[in-house]
Amino acid sequence: MNLRVLIIDDDVRIAEIHRQYVEKIEGFEVVGISNNLEDAQCQLDVLEPDLLLLDIFFPEGNGLGFLKKARMHNKKVDVIPITAAKEVNLFNEAIHGGVFDYILKPVVFTRFQKTLERYRQTKNQLLNIDQLDQSEVDRALHTASEDLSKFQELPKGIDKLTLEKVQQVINTVQSPGLTSEEV
């Protein structure tokens, strides 16, 4: 089953580039392209996409306002802004709106592809489980480039720093055995 994508960008040429990029990536299909926010609202309501690729700047308004409205109407859609908006306050607003990622224009295909593949992987991972453990949360929320193995869950009552110190003592001492007091 392909993930359904709605592209919302006021620049027709840029929207077409994004469509071509999406179509190069397995597991996705573009179900609509909108060049204004009013049409985008209609397409969102009718097409019920899984993912919006949303610009922020529009002549008639702001894509983040569109995102807020979608959230207020309880739309179950994921959003990735693709924008020239480099202002920190807009980035923070997007993050608070629950975006999956944030891509700056001009879009580099490899970055775009990595984001969509991670999105697909996350969606597929969450389809097959009822409850999460920390490793699944980490895979869903963090990029593949981050080394999250250092955050392995330890049993209750075991402090990571203390465990590392104990391991260091055990690895450096040459005697046949140690008591807990000696460690």
XYZ file of C-alpha atoms in Angstrom, residues 3-124:
122
model
C 1.504 6.346 1.290
C -0.643 9.131 -0.116
C 0.991 12.562 -0.487
C -0.600 15.975 -1.010
C 1.813 18.675 -2.198
C 0.907 22.247 -1.217
C 3.111 24.944 -2.761
C 2.124 28.202 -4.471
C 4.925 27.866 -7.035
C 3.649 25.518 -9.766
C 7.167 24.616 -10.922
C 8.389 23.778 -7.430
C 5.292 21.665 -6.779
C 6.022 19.763 -9.995
C 9.618 19.124 -8.923
C 8.355 17.772 -5.599
C 5.874 15.551 -7.444
C 8.686 14.126 -9.567
C 10.814 13.550 -6.468
C 7.977 11.742 -4.679
C 7.352 9.514 -7.685
C 11.013 8.415 -7.681
C 10.648 6.992 -4.176
C 9.070 3.574 -3.754
C 6.003 3.367 -1.549
C 4.590 6.843 -2.221
C 2.008 8.294 -4.566
C 1.014 11.904 -5.145
C -2.763 12.147 -4.787
C -2.981 15.907 -5.264
C -1.179 19.166 -5.833
C -2.529 22.452 -4.578
C -1.188 25.904 -5.313
C -3.294 27.819 -2.777
C -4.510 27.230 0.754
C -8.240 27.229 -0.017
C -7.841 24.478 -2.604
C -5.467 22.671 -0.250
C -8.196 22.569 2.407
C -10.659 21.023 -0.055
C -8.108 18.452 -1.203
C -7.166 17.616 2.378
C -10.826 17.006 3.253
C -11.614 14.917 0.170
C -8.369 13.039 -0.521
C -7.400 12.289 3.101
C -3.647 11.997 2.416
C -1.178 10.429 4.816
C 1.398 13.176 4.319
C 1.423 16.864 3.400
C 4.472 18.450 1.813
C 3.650 21.995 2.862
C 5.215 25.308 1.915
C 4.989 28.042 4.543
C 4.762 31.243 2.488
C 1.611 31.801 0.403
C 0.269 35.059 -1.051
C -3.011 34.549 0.821
C -1.677 33.263 4.120
C 0.705 31.079 6.037
C 1.137 27.318 5.717
C 1.621 27.036 9.471
C -1.813 28.609 9.954
C -3.107 25.915 7.618
C -1.371 23.296 9.768
C -2.945 24.728 12.956
C -6.375 24.638 11.356
C -5.867 21.014 10.282
C -4.852 20.109 13.839
C -7.860 21.959 15.283
C -10.130 19.926 12.994
C -8.403 16.763 14.210
C -6.977 15.821 10.810
C -4.810 12.736 11.134
C -2.177 13.785 8.633
C 1.580 14.045 8.917
C 3.337 17.163 7.677
C 6.765 17.969 6.320
C 7.268 21.660 5.590
C 9.387 22.282 2.499
C 10.125 25.957 2.639
C 12.480 28.865 2.235
C 11.484 29.977 5.756
C 14.735 30.055 7.722
C 13.387 32.049 10.660
C 13.793 30.228 13.958
C 10.352 31.307 15.180
C 8.711 29.659 12.130
C 10.767 26.511 12.641
C 9.711 26.401 16.310
C 6.077 26.960 15.347
C 6.298 24.066 12.890
C 7.844 21.806 15.529
C 5.096 22.744 17.999
C 2.578 21.901 15.272
C 3.911 18.347 15.208
C 5.767 18.199 11.897
C 7.705 15.048 11.015
C 10.676 16.934 9.563
C 11.575 20.366 8.141
C 13.294 20.725 4.762
C 14.761 23.992 3.499
C 14.626 25.047 -0.150
C 16.278 24.550 -2.496
C 15.569 20.873 -1.963
C 18.357 18.381 -2.459
C 16.910 15.080 -3.685
C 19.038 12.857 -1.423
C 17.869 14.784 1.672
C 14.271 14.635 0.446
C 14.553 10.911 -0.254
C 16.090 10.161 3.152
C 13.250 11.972 4.897
C 10.510 10.193 2.965
C 12.163 6.804 3.439
C 12.464 7.426 7.178
C 8.818 8.507 7.218
C 7.757 5.313 5.409
C 9.877 3.190 7.738
C 8.319 4.856 10.787
C 4.774 4.369 9.487
C 5.441 0.712 8.669
